[in-house]
XYZ file of C-alpha atoms in Angstrom:
590
model
C -0.320 -0.070 -0.201
C 3.103 2.466 0.959
C 4.277 1.485 -2.680
C 1.256 3.123 -4.119
C 1.247 6.188 -2.335
C 4.773 6.729 -3.121
C 3.785 6.079 -7.131
C 0.929 8.253 -6.842
C 2.588 10.938 -5.055
C 5.446 11.006 -7.458
C 2.966 11.139 -10.412
C 1.210 14.341 -8.978
C 4.207 16.093 -8.845
C 5.092 15.473 -12.274
C 2.055 16.366 -13.493
C 2.079 19.772 -11.316
C 5.547 20.554 -12.701
C 4.292 19.965 -16.191
C 1.359 22.352 -15.666
C 3.447 24.577 -14.265
C 5.685 24.645 -17.306
C 3.255 24.851 -19.537
C 1.886 28.234 -18.257
C 3.266 30.902 -20.107
C 4.852 33.895 -18.267
C 5.868 37.485 -20.044
C 7.315 40.017 -17.366
C 8.590 43.329 -17.131
C 11.082 43.959 -14.210
C 12.829 47.057 -13.516
C 15.928 47.965 -11.333
C 14.008 50.439 -9.120
C 11.160 52.197 -9.139
C 12.512 55.178 -8.120
C 15.665 56.884 -9.218
C 17.224 59.974 -9.726
C 17.460 62.254 -13.104
C 21.283 61.566 -13.040
C 20.860 57.568 -12.317
C 20.365 54.654 -14.632
C 17.142 52.164 -15.195
C 17.585 48.708 -16.592
C 14.456 47.081 -17.591
C 13.889 43.398 -18.444
C 11.418 41.755 -20.497
C 11.623 38.103 -19.371
C 9.569 34.888 -20.677
C 9.868 31.293 -19.852
C 8.937 29.978 -23.208
C 10.694 31.424 -26.484
C 8.855 33.623 -28.710
C 8.749 35.595 -32.035
C 8.283 39.317 -32.970
C 9.081 40.875 -29.753
C 7.957 44.494 -29.658
C 9.378 46.652 -27.172
C 7.055 49.874 -25.542
C 8.285 53.622 -27.035
C 10.216 54.664 -23.807
C 8.577 58.063 -23.773
C 10.424 60.424 -21.041
C 13.349 57.960 -21.645
C 16.656 57.930 -23.761
C 17.554 54.260 -24.795
C 21.528 54.536 -23.751
C 21.888 50.439 -24.103
C 19.878 47.613 -25.250
C 18.621 45.574 -26.446
C 20.497 42.926 -25.089
C 19.412 39.650 -25.462
C 20.147 36.500 -23.377
C 18.789 32.723 -22.453
C 19.073 30.534 -19.655
C 18.163 26.924 -20.546
C 18.680 24.227 -17.565
C 17.873 20.935 -16.168
C 17.026 20.428 -12.416
C 16.129 17.255 -11.047
C 14.477 16.191 -14.540
C 12.720 19.691 -14.726
C 13.542 21.727 -17.536
C 13.956 25.712 -16.798
C 13.810 27.824 -19.595
C 14.414 32.161 -19.697
C 14.602 34.287 -22.027
C 15.306 38.167 -21.459
C 15.472 41.253 -23.353
C 17.174 44.103 -21.148
C 17.438 47.829 -22.320
C 19.105 50.544 -20.206
C 17.191 53.741 -20.004
C 18.593 57.547 -18.931
C 15.435 59.749 -17.948
C 14.814 62.963 -19.547
C 13.293 64.912 -16.563
C 11.679 64.331 -13.158
C 8.136 63.184 -12.823
C 5.849 60.014 -12.523
C 6.060 57.928 -15.384
C 4.626 54.487 -17.262
C 6.641 52.163 -18.957
C 3.885 50.787 -21.593
C 3.391 47.089 -22.562
C 6.018 45.181 -24.796
C 4.147 42.134 -26.463
C 5.347 38.954 -28.156
C 4.022 35.957 -29.875
C 4.546 32.669 -28.568
C 2.548 29.500 -29.920
C 0.704 31.683 -32.483
C -0.874 33.962 -28.914
C 0.048 37.203 -28.401
C 1.270 38.344 -24.510
C 1.662 41.747 -22.835
C 3.527 42.572 -20.250
C 1.704 44.711 -17.381
C 2.775 48.510 -17.510
C 5.314 49.723 -14.909
C 5.276 52.909 -13.084
C 8.633 54.532 -12.175
C 9.303 57.875 -10.129
C 12.111 60.109 -11.063
C 13.182 62.489 -8.983
C 15.961 65.372 -8.583
C 19.708 64.327 -9.186
C 20.993 61.816 -5.824
C 24.241 61.679 -4.519
C 26.034 59.161 -6.477
C 28.024 57.084 -4.158
C 31.949 57.738 -3.695
C 33.272 54.539 -4.701
C 36.597 54.929 -6.739
C 35.726 51.914 -8.303
C 32.601 52.552 -9.742
C 32.675 53.612 -13.473
C 29.885 55.723 -13.066
C 31.026 57.812 -9.980
C 34.453 58.156 -11.895
C 32.731 59.592 -14.790
C 30.530 61.941 -12.444
C 33.505 63.269 -11.419
C 35.279 63.682 -14.499
C 32.829 64.998 -17.060
C 31.024 68.589 -16.331
C 29.079 70.518 -18.820
C 29.373 74.595 -18.015
C 27.208 77.563 -19.586
C 29.355 80.794 -19.273
C 27.316 83.740 -19.704
C 28.931 86.963 -20.304
C 26.723 89.039 -18.453
C 23.729 88.173 -16.090
C 22.087 91.765 -15.258
C 21.837 93.313 -19.016
C 19.782 96.129 -20.023
C 16.370 95.301 -22.348
C 18.075 94.415 -26.217
C 21.621 94.668 -24.940
C 23.509 91.558 -26.314
C 24.790 88.650 -24.009
C 26.270 85.368 -24.606
C 25.962 81.795 -23.569
C 28.878 79.487 -24.350
C 28.600 75.733 -23.266
C 31.926 73.916 -22.749
C 32.241 70.272 -21.691
C 35.395 69.761 -19.757
C 36.678 66.017 -19.700
C 39.471 65.359 -17.465
C 42.752 64.008 -18.896
C 42.448 59.934 -17.894
C 38.886 60.101 -19.241
C 37.575 59.721 -22.910
C 34.312 60.454 -24.552
C 32.807 58.071 -27.462
C 29.871 59.891 -28.307
C 27.124 62.205 -26.844
C 23.463 63.126 -27.650
C 21.007 66.040 -26.566
C 18.772 65.173 -24.251
C 17.056 68.556 -23.504
C 17.909 71.464 -25.761
C 17.631 74.934 -24.526
C 14.775 77.487 -25.579
C 15.309 80.778 -25.219
C 11.945 82.222 -24.193
C 11.644 86.109 -23.946
C 15.096 86.235 -25.880
C 16.313 87.334 -29.627
C 18.521 84.343 -30.451
C 20.963 83.401 -33.052
C 23.660 80.617 -32.817
C 26.896 80.842 -33.770
C 29.012 78.760 -36.558
C 30.747 76.090 -34.747
C 32.347 74.597 -37.230
C 35.943 73.648 -37.478
C 36.198 73.465 -33.297
C 39.193 71.548 -31.749
C 39.455 70.207 -27.915
C 41.576 72.860 -26.031
C 43.309 72.800 -22.360
C 42.114 74.670 -19.629
C 41.445 74.353 -15.932
C 37.934 73.560 -14.014
C 37.964 74.244 -10.002
C 41.963 74.495 -10.552
C 42.598 71.621 -11.811
C 43.512 70.777 -15.564
C 41.086 69.325 -17.874
C 40.775 69.330 -21.475
C 37.236 70.793 -22.851
C 35.087 71.393 -26.388
C 33.310 74.373 -27.265
C 29.454 72.840 -27.871
C 27.547 75.725 -28.425
C 27.591 79.564 -28.521
C 24.873 81.816 -28.559
C 23.972 85.398 -28.637
C 21.029 86.546 -27.079
C 19.112 89.807 -26.761
C 16.569 90.050 -24.169
C 12.801 91.220 -25.326
C 11.483 91.923 -21.760
C 12.538 93.320 -18.240
C 12.699 91.584 -14.807
C 14.198 87.906 -14.370
C 14.313 85.761 -17.348
C 15.286 82.079 -17.371
C 17.303 80.181 -19.959
C 16.623 76.759 -20.183
C 19.886 74.114 -19.730
C 20.938 72.235 -22.069
C 21.461 68.567 -20.932
C 23.598 65.692 -22.562
C 23.718 62.029 -22.649
C 27.599 60.629 -22.871
C 29.511 57.565 -23.320
C 32.379 57.714 -21.838
C 35.396 55.667 -21.492
C 36.447 55.225 -17.624
C 39.835 53.704 -16.730
C 39.847 50.513 -14.583
C 42.554 48.843 -12.400
C 43.165 46.292 -14.805
C 45.910 46.458 -17.246
C 46.848 44.686 -20.462
C 49.893 42.642 -21.070
C 51.702 45.728 -22.384
C 50.993 47.320 -18.897
C 48.443 49.915 -20.406
C 45.589 50.448 -18.234
C 41.814 49.234 -19.576
C 39.230 50.811 -19.679
C 35.157 50.542 -19.089
C 32.233 52.329 -20.980
C 30.008 54.143 -18.559
C 26.887 56.305 -19.624
C 26.737 59.824 -17.884
C 23.898 62.210 -18.178
C 25.349 65.938 -17.621
C 23.584 69.394 -17.341
C 24.440 73.053 -17.639
C 21.748 73.513 -15.394
C 18.801 76.728 -15.510
C 20.415 80.384 -15.591
C 18.284 83.210 -14.371
C 19.140 86.407 -16.045
C 18.061 89.627 -14.653
C 17.173 92.661 -17.276
C 16.948 95.783 -16.347
C 14.645 98.060 -18.412
C 15.593 101.303 -20.119
C 15.439 104.477 -18.236
C 12.666 106.679 -18.315
C 14.338 110.018 -17.805
C 15.551 111.681 -21.223
C 13.988 109.040 -23.210
C 13.260 110.919 -26.773
C 9.364 110.843 -27.977
C 10.565 108.777 -31.463
C 13.089 106.294 -29.450
C 12.337 103.173 -31.317
C 14.303 100.755 -29.323
C 17.772 100.897 -30.640
C 20.538 99.973 -27.917
C 24.184 100.003 -28.898
C 26.604 102.547 -30.495
C 25.597 103.653 -33.820
C 26.261 106.255 -36.593
C 23.219 107.840 -38.588
C 23.420 109.032 -42.407
C 21.106 109.915 -45.147
C 22.958 110.753 -48.515
C 21.160 111.397 -51.850
C 22.904 110.026 -54.888
C 22.570 113.565 -57.006
C 21.126 116.778 -56.332
C 20.967 118.289 -59.715
C 18.690 116.183 -62.662
C 16.241 117.115 -64.835
C 12.737 116.452 -64.290
C 11.624 112.516 -64.654
C 14.977 111.619 -64.018
C 15.207 109.539 -60.527
C 17.971 109.681 -58.028
C 17.852 107.632 -54.731
C 17.632 108.448 -51.050
C 19.768 106.323 -48.944
C 19.077 106.324 -44.914
C 21.543 104.274 -42.981
C 22.442 102.975 -39.394
C 26.203 101.245 -39.221
C 27.453 100.157 -35.478
C 27.323 98.091 -32.984
C 23.591 96.768 -31.409
C 20.444 95.071 -31.959
C 20.235 96.117 -35.590
C 17.870 93.613 -37.001
C 15.443 95.148 -34.495
C 15.751 98.440 -35.790
C 12.965 100.378 -37.179
C 14.256 103.064 -39.571
C 12.857 106.585 -39.419
C 11.050 107.526 -42.539
C 12.884 109.972 -44.969
C 10.706 113.425 -45.417
C 10.554 114.817 -48.927
C 8.238 117.067 -50.519
C 4.979 116.141 -51.684
C 5.860 117.087 -54.966
C 8.548 114.330 -55.428
C 7.338 111.000 -56.571
C 8.832 108.498 -53.635
C 8.313 104.786 -53.968
C 8.482 102.009 -51.542
C 11.879 101.550 -49.772
C 14.350 98.526 -50.623
C 15.699 97.397 -47.418
C 19.339 95.785 -47.085
C 21.118 94.332 -44.156
C 24.778 93.745 -44.013
C 25.118 92.204 -40.527
C 28.027 89.600 -38.917
C 27.431 88.379 -35.581
C 29.837 86.934 -33.084
C 30.229 86.913 -29.613
C 30.174 90.628 -29.151
C 26.616 90.684 -30.819
C 25.716 91.860 -34.177
C 27.772 94.299 -36.085
C 27.015 95.851 -39.425
C 25.043 97.775 -41.277
C 21.029 98.543 -42.439
C 19.757 100.963 -44.706
C 16.581 101.904 -46.806
C 17.008 103.183 -50.237
C 14.113 105.223 -51.811
C 13.687 105.797 -55.051
C 13.009 109.398 -55.900
C 11.430 110.932 -58.928
C 10.422 114.824 -59.676
C 7.885 115.563 -62.152
C 8.531 119.501 -62.020
C 11.045 122.087 -62.389
C 12.192 124.075 -59.397
C 14.213 123.476 -55.983
C 12.982 120.895 -53.388
C 14.405 121.652 -49.648
C 14.740 118.193 -47.544
C 14.125 118.516 -44.328
C 16.680 117.032 -41.406
C 15.416 113.461 -40.127
C 17.030 112.314 -36.859
C 17.515 108.594 -35.499
C 17.940 108.044 -31.281
C 19.258 105.066 -29.697
C 20.463 103.865 -26.019
C 24.218 104.385 -25.787
C 25.660 101.357 -23.186
C 28.418 103.150 -22.672
C 27.077 106.421 -21.141
C 23.919 105.007 -20.022
C 22.437 107.778 -21.656
C 20.111 108.448 -24.709
C 21.612 109.891 -27.776
C 20.528 111.448 -30.799
C 21.829 111.887 -34.527
C 20.513 113.970 -36.920
C 20.833 114.183 -40.954
C 21.983 116.883 -43.163
C 19.489 118.843 -45.239
C 19.418 118.677 -49.015
C 18.143 120.855 -51.765
C 17.280 119.216 -55.045
C 17.394 121.612 -58.140
C 15.576 120.171 -60.760
C 16.959 122.143 -63.819
C 14.628 121.050 -66.524
C 10.569 120.423 -66.890
C 7.550 122.045 -66.645
C 7.093 124.620 -63.507
C 4.787 123.371 -60.717
C 2.680 126.672 -60.086
C 0.471 125.006 -57.334
C 3.303 123.711 -55.340
C 4.103 124.987 -51.823
C 6.863 122.559 -51.553
C 9.473 123.877 -54.417
C 11.068 127.238 -54.799
C 11.679 128.177 -58.272
C 14.767 128.587 -59.887
C 14.399 132.370 -61.054
C 13.258 135.155 -58.835
C 10.117 136.414 -60.305
C 7.273 135.932 -59.084
C 4.728 133.274 -60.137
C 1.565 134.801 -61.503
C -1.522 132.859 -59.045
C -3.706 130.490 -61.313
C -6.945 129.777 -59.609
C -8.159 126.320 -59.955
C -11.899 125.854 -61.203
C -12.362 123.417 -58.420
C -10.936 125.896 -55.806
C -14.781 126.167 -54.400
C -17.318 123.140 -54.104
C -20.884 123.825 -54.879
C -23.442 123.143 -51.822
C -24.377 120.122 -51.478
C -28.368 119.699 -52.145
C -28.407 116.066 -51.374
C -27.000 114.243 -48.178
C -26.425 110.525 -47.469
C -27.671 110.850 -43.933
C -28.461 107.431 -41.951
C -31.152 107.188 -39.277
C -29.956 106.863 -35.594
C -32.991 104.639 -34.974
C -32.744 101.207 -35.650
C -34.639 99.301 -38.385
C -36.157 95.894 -38.436
C -36.598 93.772 -41.232
C -40.077 91.910 -39.614
C -43.249 92.766 -40.904
C -41.746 95.337 -43.644
C -42.621 95.156 -47.377
C -39.511 93.246 -48.170
C -40.418 90.764 -45.486
C -44.056 90.364 -46.732
C -42.691 89.962 -50.313
C -40.230 87.038 -49.696
C -42.900 85.555 -47.601
C -45.191 85.404 -50.509
C -42.965 84.829 -53.434
C -42.560 81.056 -53.048
C -46.378 81.057 -53.461
C -46.535 83.416 -56.699
C -43.636 81.236 -57.915
C -46.024 78.299 -58.237
C -48.151 79.240 -61.172
C -45.103 80.161 -63.245
C -43.464 76.791 -62.372
C -46.623 75.243 -63.826
C -46.762 77.209 -66.547
C -43.104 76.914 -67.642
C -43.320 72.659 -66.943
C -46.858 72.738 -69.300
C -44.373 74.400 -72.222
C -41.727 72.168 -71.347
C -43.732 68.937 -72.022
C -45.564 70.427 -75.231
C -41.943 71.236 -76.637
C -40.762 67.398 -75.769
C -43.773 66.310 -77.630
C -43.420 68.122 -80.717
C -41.293 65.956 -82.418
C -41.140 67.021 -85.707
C -40.104 70.783 -84.033
C -37.685 69.395 -81.988
C -36.007 67.658 -85.194
C -35.742 70.874 -86.819
C -34.483 72.541 -84.033
C -31.537 69.641 -83.924
C -30.679 70.105 -87.403
C -30.498 73.723 -87.257
C -28.008 73.679 -84.368
C -25.840 70.668 -86.186
C -25.645 72.921 -89.211
C -24.503 75.563 -86.988
C -21.959 73.428 -85.332
C -20.226 72.230 -88.293
C -20.049 75.299 -90.142
C -18.858 77.320 -86.894
C -15.507 77.667 -88.569
C -16.296 78.524 -91.856
C -18.542 81.529 -90.379
C -15.437 82.874 -88.734
C -13.719 82.998 -92.070
C -16.152 84.766 -94.108
C -14.499 87.292 -96.275
C -11.210 85.225 -96.628
C -11.824 83.057 -99.602
C -9.502 80.463 -99.619
C -9.856 79.821 -95.674
C -13.361 79.942 -95.771
C -13.838 77.433 -98.455
C -11.351 75.232 -97.031
C -13.229 75.447 -93.869
C -16.639 74.410 -95.330
C -15.266 71.647 -97.261
C -13.984 70.184 -93.850
C -17.342 70.862 -92.443
C -19.441 69.371 -95.181
C -17.181 66.306 -94.764
C -17.052 66.010 -91.184
C -21.056 66.173 -91.358
C -21.303 63.629 -93.928
C -18.816 61.279 -91.717
C -21.112 61.597 -88.670
C -24.401 61.201 -90.482
C -23.623 58.346 -92.951
C -21.148 57.020 -90.784
C -18.210 56.751 -93.332
C -14.551 57.371 -93.705
C -12.872 59.785 -95.357
C -11.288 57.791 -98.240
C -15.415 56.829 -99.211
C -16.369 60.151 -99.629
C -16.718 60.293 -103.544
C -19.633 61.988 -105.374
C -21.277 59.019 -106.579
C -21.509 57.297 -103.418
C -22.451 60.140 -101.216
C -25.876 60.477 -103.775
C -26.077 57.045 -103.318
C -26.216 56.969 -99.648
C -28.271 59.983 -99.429
C -30.959 58.556 -101.728
C -31.188 55.521 -99.541
C -31.777 57.771 -96.638
C -34.564 59.151 -98.324
C -33.147 62.402 -98.991
C -34.858 64.116 -101.689
C -33.253 64.719 -105.234
C -33.298 68.460 -105.317
C -31.522 68.580 -101.933
C -28.860 65.952 -103.039
C -28.273 68.145 -106.232
C -27.560 70.990 -103.941
C -25.459 69.725 -101.626
C -23.496 68.223 -104.735
C -23.352 71.903 -106.201
C -21.768 73.140 -102.631
C -19.057 70.842 -102.860
C -18.101 71.449 -106.206
C -18.444 75.677 -105.515
C -15.822 74.588 -102.748
C -13.476 73.245 -105.216
C -13.734 75.918 -107.965
C -13.890 79.136 -105.677
C -10.270 78.557 -104.992
C -9.289 79.175 -108.235
C -11.865 81.959 -109.472
C -12.634 85.362 -108.149
C -15.181 85.299 -105.349
C -17.135 88.163 -103.871
C -18.120 88.528 -100.114
C -21.786 88.361 -101.100
C -21.311 84.909 -102.850
C -19.527 83.563 -100.011
C -22.477 84.344 -97.738
C -24.843 82.845 -100.169
C -22.737 79.735 -100.285
C -22.746 79.901 -96.322
C -26.598 80.339 -96.325
C -27.300 77.112 -98.967
C -24.735 75.103 -97.086
C -26.545 75.640 -93.762
C -29.972 75.148 -95.345
C -29.124 72.274 -97.364
C -27.322 70.416 -94.165
C -30.563 70.834 -92.189
C -32.891 69.655 -94.816
C -30.936 66.461 -94.913
C -31.048 66.266 -91.368
C -34.538 66.499 -91.189
C -35.187 64.001 -94.517
C -32.617 61.450 -93.902
C -34.036 58.420 -91.874
């Protein structure tokens, strides 16, 4: 009895172990559920049976810095097979917050299995354990990203620069890096400076010797006053860290580690421009400038053109400046200006020239004074406002009609000009007005309202009459046939009618029209258009003999008319005869 009991227990144990093995497991496991933004997260997707078409989730809010690494474990213990297959990923968080790693999927034995979503909390940077043998600790101590700002308390629209430098210790190497977070310069006008051809340089960081590389240079012009934030630049870097092991030649071996570095947020305290002494025409120019207005010529003839150029040159927020408008007499015709910029941007900000060039055309003889215009800006050196004014010019138009009515032109001679009164100097008193009522008007119960309401009912009898006429017209078979025939004749002879008066073109067009009509009516090809066959086919269709003879005579006229003198009257008679004949054939043919 005990022997049977032992066999039964063994059988049940084997059955349970087989049942357990048959159950498919597909799970997602994380190395930690809470980590700092400067740490790494390992995610393992583990299954106890091999499958196909593994699809990882979209690791939103994380950067994949390693993987997928695949491992397989297959073992037998006490006659029981144990199988495990794992896909591993190494992730770096992009920002702080509570995130969810979504489901991964795989196909096992024709069925799709999904993992359960895993929640992870990312906190601020945590203290890295100071283990001198830990590659991550070594990388954190030897890699630094720094944002150097030229000035932290600038004036509004004053240029500042941000230079991002990556410092690397001499015994550490960098294989590659990628940006995790790029700074967005809200409330700044920004421009990046070209960084091509940058080389590794030697410098110091915290009093120690480092190598560094300039990653980015950006020029900023603050557009509002107060405390403004510059968002950080964050990088994920693959670092080669030295170890305590050495190769057979005694050289120190290295291992690879991932390091996330950030330049951190920077706060800029922007000072507003002073209100004391601010000119009324100040438009926001800040820097050091010169101002000039020039004319391409000051003596010319009427209807000739010259160019008036307004130019600002110097260092400052040139691309943000609005140039003053030139002031010219109304007697001169002035066109819209052409704007030009010749600006370079470096670590000192924008430098160069901006200008507006006006094309001016005088219409009358005389001397035209151009008054001075001014340009105001805030000088950063003296921290005061400055005003620059242009010279005055006199445009002397030497030849052309006199402009007696212009008050802006000074005539070239000293003789007083007679006063000429215009016929339209005084306007007549208007007897009709366009006054509008101040009382509101309403559409309800107006004549238009009642008319719009009754119009659909009044249209019903008209629609009945139109429909009745249409039915009668459709029933008139003979009349419809006549109308269709006339329409067909006009269609085929339209080109000939356009050529009336041009003998050769007219008869060629009419001959083509007659041929095309016969081809469509009799269903024959051009090669079969002989006179005898045409007569036979028309006769078989029931066309009268007189109509057939008229058609033949028209065809003969088309051949003979090219070689004999023909008048416009004769061409009109032939056109009318052709139209009448086509219409008769279409009516008579069955």
